[in-house]
Coordinates of C-alpha atoms in Angstrom, one line a residue:
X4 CA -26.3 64.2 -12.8
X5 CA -24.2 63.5 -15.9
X6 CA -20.5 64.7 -17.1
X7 CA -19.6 64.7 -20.8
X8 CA -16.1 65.0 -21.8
X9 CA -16.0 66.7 -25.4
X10 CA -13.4 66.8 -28.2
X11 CA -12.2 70.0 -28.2
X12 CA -10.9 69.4 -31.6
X13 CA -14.5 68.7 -33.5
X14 CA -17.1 69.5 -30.6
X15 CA -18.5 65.7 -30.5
X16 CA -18.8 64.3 -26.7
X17 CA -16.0 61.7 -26.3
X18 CA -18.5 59.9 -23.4
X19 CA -20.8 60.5 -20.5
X20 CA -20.1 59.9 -16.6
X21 CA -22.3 59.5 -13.4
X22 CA -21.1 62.4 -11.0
X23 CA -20.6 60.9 -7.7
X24 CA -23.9 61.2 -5.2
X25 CA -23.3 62.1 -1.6
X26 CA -24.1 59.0 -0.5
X27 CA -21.4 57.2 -2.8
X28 CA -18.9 60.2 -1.4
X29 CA -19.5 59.5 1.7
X30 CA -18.5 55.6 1.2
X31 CA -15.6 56.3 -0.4
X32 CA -14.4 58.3 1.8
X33 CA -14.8 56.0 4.6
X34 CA -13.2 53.5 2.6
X35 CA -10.2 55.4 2.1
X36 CA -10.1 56.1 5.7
X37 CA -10.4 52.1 6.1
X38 CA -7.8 51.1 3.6
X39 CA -5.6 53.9 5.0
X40 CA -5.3 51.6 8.3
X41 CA -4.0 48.5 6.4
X42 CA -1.9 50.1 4.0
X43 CA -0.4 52.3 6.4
X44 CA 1.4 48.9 8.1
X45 CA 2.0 47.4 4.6
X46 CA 5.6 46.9 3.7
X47 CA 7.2 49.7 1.9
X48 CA 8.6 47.0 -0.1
X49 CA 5.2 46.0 -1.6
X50 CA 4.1 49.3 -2.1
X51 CA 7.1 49.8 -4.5
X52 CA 6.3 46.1 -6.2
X53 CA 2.7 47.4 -6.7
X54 CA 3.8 50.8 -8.2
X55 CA 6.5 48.6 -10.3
X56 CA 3.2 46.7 -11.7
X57 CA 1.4 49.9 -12.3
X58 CA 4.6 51.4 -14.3
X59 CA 4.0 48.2 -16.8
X60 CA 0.8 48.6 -16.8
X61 CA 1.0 52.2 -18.5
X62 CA 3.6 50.9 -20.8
X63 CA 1.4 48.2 -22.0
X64 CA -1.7 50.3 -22.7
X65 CA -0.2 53.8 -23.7
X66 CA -1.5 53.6 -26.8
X67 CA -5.2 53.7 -25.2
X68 CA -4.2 56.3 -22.5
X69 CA -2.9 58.6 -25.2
X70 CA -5.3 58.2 -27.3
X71 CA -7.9 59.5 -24.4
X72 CA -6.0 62.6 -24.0
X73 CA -5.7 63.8 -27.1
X74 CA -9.6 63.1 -27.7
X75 CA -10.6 64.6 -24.1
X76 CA -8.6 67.8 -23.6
X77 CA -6.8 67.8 -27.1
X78 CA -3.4 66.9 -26.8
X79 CA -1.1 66.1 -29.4
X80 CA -0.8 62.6 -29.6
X81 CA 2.9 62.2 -30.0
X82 CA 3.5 64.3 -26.5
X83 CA 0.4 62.4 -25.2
X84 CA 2.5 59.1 -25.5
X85 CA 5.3 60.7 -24.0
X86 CA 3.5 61.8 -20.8
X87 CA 2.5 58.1 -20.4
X88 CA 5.9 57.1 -20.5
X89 CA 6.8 59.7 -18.0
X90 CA 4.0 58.7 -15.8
X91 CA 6.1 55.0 -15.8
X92 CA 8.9 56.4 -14.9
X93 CA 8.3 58.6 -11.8
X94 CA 6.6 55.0 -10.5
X95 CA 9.5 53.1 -11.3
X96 CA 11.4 56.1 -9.6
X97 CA 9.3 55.4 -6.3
X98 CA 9.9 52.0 -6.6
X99 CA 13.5 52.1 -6.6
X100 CA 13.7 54.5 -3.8
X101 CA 11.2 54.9 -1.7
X102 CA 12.6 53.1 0.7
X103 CA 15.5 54.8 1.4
X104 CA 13.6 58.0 1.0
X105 CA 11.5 56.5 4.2
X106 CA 14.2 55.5 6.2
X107 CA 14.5 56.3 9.7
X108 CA 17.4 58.8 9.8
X109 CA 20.0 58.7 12.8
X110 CA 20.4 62.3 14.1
X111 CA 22.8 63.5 16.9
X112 CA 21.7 63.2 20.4
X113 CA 22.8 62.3 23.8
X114 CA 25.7 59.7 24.2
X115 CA 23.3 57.2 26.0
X116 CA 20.3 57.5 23.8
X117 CA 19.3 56.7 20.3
X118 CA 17.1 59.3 18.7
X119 CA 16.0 58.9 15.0
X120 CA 13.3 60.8 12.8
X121 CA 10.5 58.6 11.5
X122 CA 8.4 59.1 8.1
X123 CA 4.9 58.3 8.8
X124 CA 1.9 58.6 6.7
X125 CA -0.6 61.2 7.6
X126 CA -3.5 59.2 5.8
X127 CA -6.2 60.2 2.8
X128 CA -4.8 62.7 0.7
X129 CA -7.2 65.0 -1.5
X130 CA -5.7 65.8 -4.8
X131 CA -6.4 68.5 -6.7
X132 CA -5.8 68.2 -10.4
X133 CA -5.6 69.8 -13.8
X134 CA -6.8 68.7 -17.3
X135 CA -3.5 70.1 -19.2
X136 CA -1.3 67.1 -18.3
X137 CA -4.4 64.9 -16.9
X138 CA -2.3 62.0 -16.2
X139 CA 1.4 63.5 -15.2
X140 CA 0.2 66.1 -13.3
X141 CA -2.1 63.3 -10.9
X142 CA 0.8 60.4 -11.5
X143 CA 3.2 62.5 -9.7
X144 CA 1.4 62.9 -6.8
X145 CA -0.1 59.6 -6.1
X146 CA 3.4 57.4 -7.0
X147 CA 4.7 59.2 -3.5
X148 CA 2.5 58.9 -1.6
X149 CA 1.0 55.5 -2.0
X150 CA 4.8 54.7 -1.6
X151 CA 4.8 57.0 1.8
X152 CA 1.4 54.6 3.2
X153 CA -1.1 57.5 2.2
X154 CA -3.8 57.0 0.2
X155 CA -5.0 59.1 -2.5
X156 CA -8.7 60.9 -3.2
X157 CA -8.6 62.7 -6.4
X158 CA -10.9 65.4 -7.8
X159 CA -10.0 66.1 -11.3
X160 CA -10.7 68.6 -13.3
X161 CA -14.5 68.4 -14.7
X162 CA -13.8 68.2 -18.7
X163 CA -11.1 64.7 -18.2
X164 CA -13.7 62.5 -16.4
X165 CA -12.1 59.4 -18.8
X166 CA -9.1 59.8 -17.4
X167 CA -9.6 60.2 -13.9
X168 CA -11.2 56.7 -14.1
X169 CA -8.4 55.7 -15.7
X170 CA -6.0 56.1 -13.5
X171 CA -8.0 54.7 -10.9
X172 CA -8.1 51.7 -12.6
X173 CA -4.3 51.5 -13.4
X174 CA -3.9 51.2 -9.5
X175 CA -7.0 48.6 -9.3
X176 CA -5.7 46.8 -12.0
X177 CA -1.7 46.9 -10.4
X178 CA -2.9 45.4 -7.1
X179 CA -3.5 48.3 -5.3
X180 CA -6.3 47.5 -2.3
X181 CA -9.7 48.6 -3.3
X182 CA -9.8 52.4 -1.4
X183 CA -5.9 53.4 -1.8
X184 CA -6.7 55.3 -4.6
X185 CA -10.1 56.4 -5.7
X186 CA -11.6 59.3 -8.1
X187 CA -14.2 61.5 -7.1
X188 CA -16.2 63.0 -10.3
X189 CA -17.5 66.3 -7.9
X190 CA -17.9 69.6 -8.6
X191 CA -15.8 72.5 -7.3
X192 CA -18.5 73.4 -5.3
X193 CA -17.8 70.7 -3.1
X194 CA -14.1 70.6 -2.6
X195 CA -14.3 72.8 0.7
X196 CA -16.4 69.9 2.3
X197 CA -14.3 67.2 1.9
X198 CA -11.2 69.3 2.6
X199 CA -12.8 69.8 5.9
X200 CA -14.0 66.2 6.3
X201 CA -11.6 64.6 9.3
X202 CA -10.9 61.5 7.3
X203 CA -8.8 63.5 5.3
X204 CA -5.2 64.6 6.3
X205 CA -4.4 67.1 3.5
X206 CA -4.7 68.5 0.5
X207 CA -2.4 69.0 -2.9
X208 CA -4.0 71.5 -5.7
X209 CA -2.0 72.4 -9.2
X210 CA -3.9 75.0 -10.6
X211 CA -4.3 78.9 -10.6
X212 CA -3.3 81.2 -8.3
X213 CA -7.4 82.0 -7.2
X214 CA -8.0 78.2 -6.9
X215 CA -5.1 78.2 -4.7
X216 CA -5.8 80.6 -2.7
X217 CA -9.3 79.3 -1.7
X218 CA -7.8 75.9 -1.0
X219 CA -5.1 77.3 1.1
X220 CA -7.6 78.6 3.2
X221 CA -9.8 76.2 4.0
X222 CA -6.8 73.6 4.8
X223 CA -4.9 76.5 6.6
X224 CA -8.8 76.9 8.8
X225 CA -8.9 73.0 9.5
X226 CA -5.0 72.9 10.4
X227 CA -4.0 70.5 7.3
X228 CA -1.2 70.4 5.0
X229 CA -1.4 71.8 1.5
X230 CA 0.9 72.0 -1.3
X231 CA 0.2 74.6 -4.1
X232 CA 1.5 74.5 -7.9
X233 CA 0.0 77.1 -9.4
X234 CA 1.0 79.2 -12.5
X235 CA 3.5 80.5 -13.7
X236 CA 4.7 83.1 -16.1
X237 CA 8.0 81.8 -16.9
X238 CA 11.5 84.5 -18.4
X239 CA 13.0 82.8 -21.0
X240 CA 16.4 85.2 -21.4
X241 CA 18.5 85.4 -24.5
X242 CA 22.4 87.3 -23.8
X243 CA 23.7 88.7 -26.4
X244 CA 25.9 85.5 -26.4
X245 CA 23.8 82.5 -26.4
X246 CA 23.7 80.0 -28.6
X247 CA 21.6 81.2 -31.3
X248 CA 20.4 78.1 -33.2
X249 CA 19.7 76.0 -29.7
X250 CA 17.9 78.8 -28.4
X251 CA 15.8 79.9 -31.4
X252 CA 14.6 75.7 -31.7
X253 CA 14.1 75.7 -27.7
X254 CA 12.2 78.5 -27.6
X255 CA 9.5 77.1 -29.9
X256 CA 9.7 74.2 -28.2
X257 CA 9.1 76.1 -24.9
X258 CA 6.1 78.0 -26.2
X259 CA 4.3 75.2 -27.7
X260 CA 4.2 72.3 -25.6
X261 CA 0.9 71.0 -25.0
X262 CA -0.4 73.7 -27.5
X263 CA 0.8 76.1 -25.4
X264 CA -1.2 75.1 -22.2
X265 CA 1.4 74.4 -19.6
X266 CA 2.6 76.1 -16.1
X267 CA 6.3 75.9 -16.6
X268 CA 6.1 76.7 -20.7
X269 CA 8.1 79.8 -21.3
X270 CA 5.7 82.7 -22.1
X271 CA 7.7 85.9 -21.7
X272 CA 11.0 86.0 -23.7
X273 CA 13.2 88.7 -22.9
X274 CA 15.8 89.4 -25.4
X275 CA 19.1 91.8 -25.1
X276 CA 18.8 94.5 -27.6
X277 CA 22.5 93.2 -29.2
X278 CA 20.3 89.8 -30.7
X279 CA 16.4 91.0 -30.2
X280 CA 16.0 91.5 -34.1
X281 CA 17.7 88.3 -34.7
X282 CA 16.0 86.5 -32.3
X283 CA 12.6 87.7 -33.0
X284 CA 12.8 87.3 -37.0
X285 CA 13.8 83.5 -36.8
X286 CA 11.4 82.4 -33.7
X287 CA 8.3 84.1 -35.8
X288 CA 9.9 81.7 -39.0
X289 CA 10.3 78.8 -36.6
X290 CA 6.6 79.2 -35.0
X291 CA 4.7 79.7 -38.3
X292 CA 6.3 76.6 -39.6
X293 CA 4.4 74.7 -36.9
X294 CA 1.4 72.4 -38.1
X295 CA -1.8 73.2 -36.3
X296 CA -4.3 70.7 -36.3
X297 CA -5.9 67.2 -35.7
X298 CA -4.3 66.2 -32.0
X299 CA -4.7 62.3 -33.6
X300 CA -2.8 63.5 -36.1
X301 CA 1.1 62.5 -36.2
X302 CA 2.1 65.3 -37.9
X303 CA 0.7 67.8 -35.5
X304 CA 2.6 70.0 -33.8
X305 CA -0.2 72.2 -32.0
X306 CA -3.3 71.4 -31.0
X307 CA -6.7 72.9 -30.0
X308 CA -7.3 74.8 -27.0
X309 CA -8.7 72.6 -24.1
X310 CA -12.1 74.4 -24.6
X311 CA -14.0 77.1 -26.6
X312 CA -14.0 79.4 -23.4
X313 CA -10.1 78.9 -22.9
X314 CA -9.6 80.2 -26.0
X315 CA -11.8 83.0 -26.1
X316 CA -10.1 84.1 -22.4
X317 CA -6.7 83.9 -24.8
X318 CA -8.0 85.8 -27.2
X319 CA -9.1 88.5 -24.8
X320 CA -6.1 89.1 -23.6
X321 CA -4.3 88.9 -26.6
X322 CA -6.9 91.6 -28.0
X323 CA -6.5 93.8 -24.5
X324 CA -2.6 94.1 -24.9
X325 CA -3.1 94.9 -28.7
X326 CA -5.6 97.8 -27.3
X327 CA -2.6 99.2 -25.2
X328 CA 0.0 99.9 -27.8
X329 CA 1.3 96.1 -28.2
X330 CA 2.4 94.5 -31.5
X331 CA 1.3 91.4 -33.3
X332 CA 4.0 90.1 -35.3
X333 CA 3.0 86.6 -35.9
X334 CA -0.7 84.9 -35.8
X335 CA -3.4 86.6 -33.4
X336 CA -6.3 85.6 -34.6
X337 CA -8.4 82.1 -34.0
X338 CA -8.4 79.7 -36.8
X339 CA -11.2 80.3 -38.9
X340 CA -12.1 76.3 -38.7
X341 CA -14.3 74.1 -36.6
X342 CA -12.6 73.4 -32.7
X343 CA -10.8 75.2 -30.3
X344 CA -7.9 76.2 -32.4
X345 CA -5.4 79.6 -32.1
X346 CA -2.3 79.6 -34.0
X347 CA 1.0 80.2 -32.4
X348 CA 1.5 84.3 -32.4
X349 CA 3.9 86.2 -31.0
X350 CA 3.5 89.8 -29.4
X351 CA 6.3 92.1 -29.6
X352 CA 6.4 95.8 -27.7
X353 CA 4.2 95.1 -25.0
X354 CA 3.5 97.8 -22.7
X355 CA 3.9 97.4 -18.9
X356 CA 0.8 96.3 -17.1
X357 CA -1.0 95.2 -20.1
X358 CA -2.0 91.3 -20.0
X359 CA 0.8 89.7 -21.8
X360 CA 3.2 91.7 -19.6
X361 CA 1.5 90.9 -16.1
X362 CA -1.0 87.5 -16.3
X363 CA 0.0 84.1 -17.4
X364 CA -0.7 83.7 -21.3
X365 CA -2.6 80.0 -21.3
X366 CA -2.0 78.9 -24.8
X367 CA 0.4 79.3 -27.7
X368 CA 1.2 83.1 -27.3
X369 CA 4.8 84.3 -26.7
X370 CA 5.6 88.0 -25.5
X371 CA 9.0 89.2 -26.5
X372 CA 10.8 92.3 -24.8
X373 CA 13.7 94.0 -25.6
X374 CA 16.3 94.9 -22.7
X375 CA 19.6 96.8 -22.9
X376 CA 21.6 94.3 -21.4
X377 CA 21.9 91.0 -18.4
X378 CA 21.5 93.3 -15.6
X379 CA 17.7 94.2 -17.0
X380 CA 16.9 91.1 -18.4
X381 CA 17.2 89.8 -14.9
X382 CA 15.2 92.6 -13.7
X383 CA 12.3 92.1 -16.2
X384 CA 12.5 88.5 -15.6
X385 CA 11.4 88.6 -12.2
X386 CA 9.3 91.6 -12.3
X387 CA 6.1 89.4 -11.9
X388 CA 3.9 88.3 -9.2
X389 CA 4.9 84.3 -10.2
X390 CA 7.8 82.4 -9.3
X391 CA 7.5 79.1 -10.7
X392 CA 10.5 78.8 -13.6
X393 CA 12.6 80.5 -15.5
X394 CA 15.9 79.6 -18.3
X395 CA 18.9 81.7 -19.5
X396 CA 20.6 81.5 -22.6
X397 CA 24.4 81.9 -23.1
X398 CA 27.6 81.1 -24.4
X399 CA 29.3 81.3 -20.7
X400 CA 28.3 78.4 -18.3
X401 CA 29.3 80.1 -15.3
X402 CA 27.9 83.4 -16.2
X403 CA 24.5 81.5 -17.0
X404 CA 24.6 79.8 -13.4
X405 CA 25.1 83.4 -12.1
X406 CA 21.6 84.5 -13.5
X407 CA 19.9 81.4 -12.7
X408 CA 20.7 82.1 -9.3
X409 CA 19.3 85.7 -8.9
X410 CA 15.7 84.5 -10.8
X411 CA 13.1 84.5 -8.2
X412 CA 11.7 81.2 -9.0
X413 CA 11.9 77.3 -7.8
X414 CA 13.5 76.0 -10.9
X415 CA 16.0 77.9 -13.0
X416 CA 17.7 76.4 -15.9
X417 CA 20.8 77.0 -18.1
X418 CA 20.3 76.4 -21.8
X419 CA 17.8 74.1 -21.3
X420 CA 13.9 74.8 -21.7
X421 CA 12.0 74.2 -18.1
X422 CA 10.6 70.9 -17.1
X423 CA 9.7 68.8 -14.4
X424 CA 11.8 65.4 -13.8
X425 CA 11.3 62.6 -10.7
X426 CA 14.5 63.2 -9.8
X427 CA 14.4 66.5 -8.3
X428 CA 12.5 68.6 -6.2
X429 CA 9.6 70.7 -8.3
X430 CA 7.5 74.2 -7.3
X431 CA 7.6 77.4 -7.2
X432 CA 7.9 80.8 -5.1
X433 CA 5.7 83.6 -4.3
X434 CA 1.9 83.5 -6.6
X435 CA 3.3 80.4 -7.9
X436 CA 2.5 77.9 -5.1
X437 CA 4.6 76.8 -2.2
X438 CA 5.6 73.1 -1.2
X439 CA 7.6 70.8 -3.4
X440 CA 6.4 67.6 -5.7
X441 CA 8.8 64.4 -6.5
X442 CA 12.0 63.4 -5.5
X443 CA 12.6 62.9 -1.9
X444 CA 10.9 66.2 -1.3
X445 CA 8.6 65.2 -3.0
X446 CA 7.2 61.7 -0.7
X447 CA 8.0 63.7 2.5
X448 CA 5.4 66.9 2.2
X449 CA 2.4 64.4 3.3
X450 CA 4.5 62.5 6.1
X451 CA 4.6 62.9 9.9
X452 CA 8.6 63.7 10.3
X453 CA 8.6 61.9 13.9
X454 CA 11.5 62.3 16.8
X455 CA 11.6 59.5 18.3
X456 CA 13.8 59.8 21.6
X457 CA 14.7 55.8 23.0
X458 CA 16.9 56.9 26.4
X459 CA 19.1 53.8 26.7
X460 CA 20.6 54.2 30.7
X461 CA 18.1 55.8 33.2
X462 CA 20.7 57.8 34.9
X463 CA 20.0 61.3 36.2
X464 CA 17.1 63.0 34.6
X465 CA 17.9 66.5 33.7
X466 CA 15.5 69.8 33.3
X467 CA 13.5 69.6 29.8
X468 CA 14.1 72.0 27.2
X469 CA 11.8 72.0 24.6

């Protein structure tokens, strides 16, 4: 059977894909169980020269890569460049410092012995991957963990078949041995199999919250690792003190990003009543100045909707928390134009349980509440059943740090919008997900953590205790 990828911008199918037959899963997954045993004893240090190659191989063709974005799953082509430059850098990251990140670590222990903890690959890794950043979201799992020895199995999602097999052959192409990293065009309906399949060690999704959950329990049935990004309904808090120009041009940023379609984008701004009407009048101004349009285009700020269905589930909820009492101040509406395309809008008063208050809003809609002052706005901002980000804006640095630590969420940022980086730990809390991508965190969440015990003088030997 056949895959076609389609521009969600004009409808026309970008190109066609064999889906992989069960005999050819079945050979690649031995082969990644193969390749597993050789790369497993390869030097750390050539893992990190091969990732180094890969990093220059993006680079040099990120033109092309972007390119397939924007025409797959619609992304502007300006931030499509920029997640290929990101995707270099979390390699060149790993191949700084993996090794240390590896390193046997010394721990304290008996005078006459020398016990260590080991970081040992667990072997093929299943990956589980989105179409909103198709090649971010996959680069940073596979640069740690082909640096930790594992190799990688990806199943990407179903309308990015170009770039799934483009990523697979920036690995070939770096150096990597045939089987470290391989793409598996397969439908959902066979995820559970392979999850189960012995050859593979564990399991990393970034999706929702109902994907996640169905993974998490077939790896948690078979005994395997998972790690879970899910979504995210992210607070974006304005004090009556922040800096209003900063915030006003975050914000949009924050909202729009990848035409709105992003886990960490900031979808519920709650505002303190002191600067709501402020607030609210120049962030609709700011978001209807934004050009919606052709993703190829340079001059685009928002693109379409990754497909027709994702926006009509927007559009349903935007409709459903109109129904309830909620206000439309800005947009609302799709664009009355061939593609995928809804305008940036933004939904003032919306009542409590309605869907812009309580599910994660997918595309370019911002909900705005009013609160009487910090204590609520930290209470609105983490009255929600995700935990992945959240921001606060103010004047006082040490007051901001004091909010950001009472949000119930992984990352929390001060006057900044959120966002991943290699350099530290990523993920979230409660619906959101559980386990932690890049930085050191990041290449030890697929590893065997090993005590190893050397006892260096025989002497007595004394009871166990375990």
């Amino acid at each position: 059977m056949s895959i076609e990828s389609t521009n969600p911008a004009t409808g026309a199918v970008v190109d066609t894909f064999e889906e992989t037959s069960t005999d050819e899963l079945e050979d690649r997954l031995e082969r990644a169980s193969d390749t597993f045993e050789e790369w497993r004893e390869t030097p750390v240090e050539r893992r990190q020269r091969l990732l180094s190659n890969a990093a220059e191989i993006l680079r040099e063709n990120a033109d092309e890569y972007a390119e397939l974005m924007a025409r797959e799953m619609g992304k502007p082509i300006g931030q499509a460049r920029d997640e290929v430059a990101k995707c270099a850098w979390v390699c060149d990251y790993y191949a700084e410092h993996a090794a240390a990140f590896l390193a046997d670590e010394t721990l304290a222990g008996e005078p006459d012995a020398k016990t260590v903890v080991a970081y040992q690959p667990l072997g093929p890794i299943l990956a589980i991957m989105p179409w909103n950043f198709p090649f971010w979201q996959v680069f940073r799992f596979a640069a740690p963990n082909l640096a930790a020895g594992n190799v990688g199995l990806l199943k990407h999602a179903s309308n990015v078949p170009g770039c799934a097999s483009a990523i697979q052959d920036v690995f070939e192409q770096a150096g990597f041995p045939e089987g470290a990293f391989t793409t598996l065009l397969i439908g959902s309906d066979e995820i559970d199999a392979v999850i189960a399949d012995d050859r593979v060690r564990g399991v990393t999704l970034t999706g929702s919250d109902g994907a996640g959950r169905a993974v998490a329990e077939t790896a948690g049935s078979e005994l395997k690792q998972s790690v879970l990004e899910l979504g995210g309904s992210d607070p974006f808090v304005v004090l009556e003190d922040a800096p209003m120009d900063e915030a006003v041009e975050t914000a949009v940023q924050a909202r729009l990003l990848n035409s709105g379609q992003s886990c960490i984008a900031a979808k519920r701004f709650i505002v303190v009543d002191d600067v709501y009407d402020e607030f609210v009048d120049r962030f609709a101004d700011e978001l209807d100045e934004q050009v919606v349009g052709d993703p190829m285009d340079e001059d685009t700020d928002v693109g379409p909707q990754a497909r027709e269905d994702l926006l009509d589930e927007l559009h349903g909820q935007v409709e459903e928390t109109l129904e309830a009492g909620g206000e439309c101040r800005l947009g609302g509406e799709p664009m009355d134009r061939d593609g995928a395309f809804y305008p940036p809008t933004v939904l003032t008063d919306v009542p409590d349980d309605a869907p812009a208050d309580r599910e994660e809003l997918f595309g370019p809609v911002a909900s705005v509440f009013r609160v009487p002052d910090e204590e609520a706005a930290v209470e609105k901002a983490n009255d929600t059943r995700f935990g992945l980000g959240a921001s606060v804006w103010t004047a006082d640095l040490e007051r901001g740090e004091r909010v950001a630590r009472r949000f119930e969420s992984g990352l929390a940022f001060v006057n900044e919008l959120v966002k991943s980086d290699p350099r530290l730990p990523f993920g979230g809390v409660k619906d959101s997900g559980y386990g932690r991508e890049l930085a050191r965190d990041g290449i030890r969440e697929f590893v065997n953590a090993k005590t190893i015990w050397v006892q260096h003088d025989a002497g007595e030997e004394s009871d166990p205790v375990e």
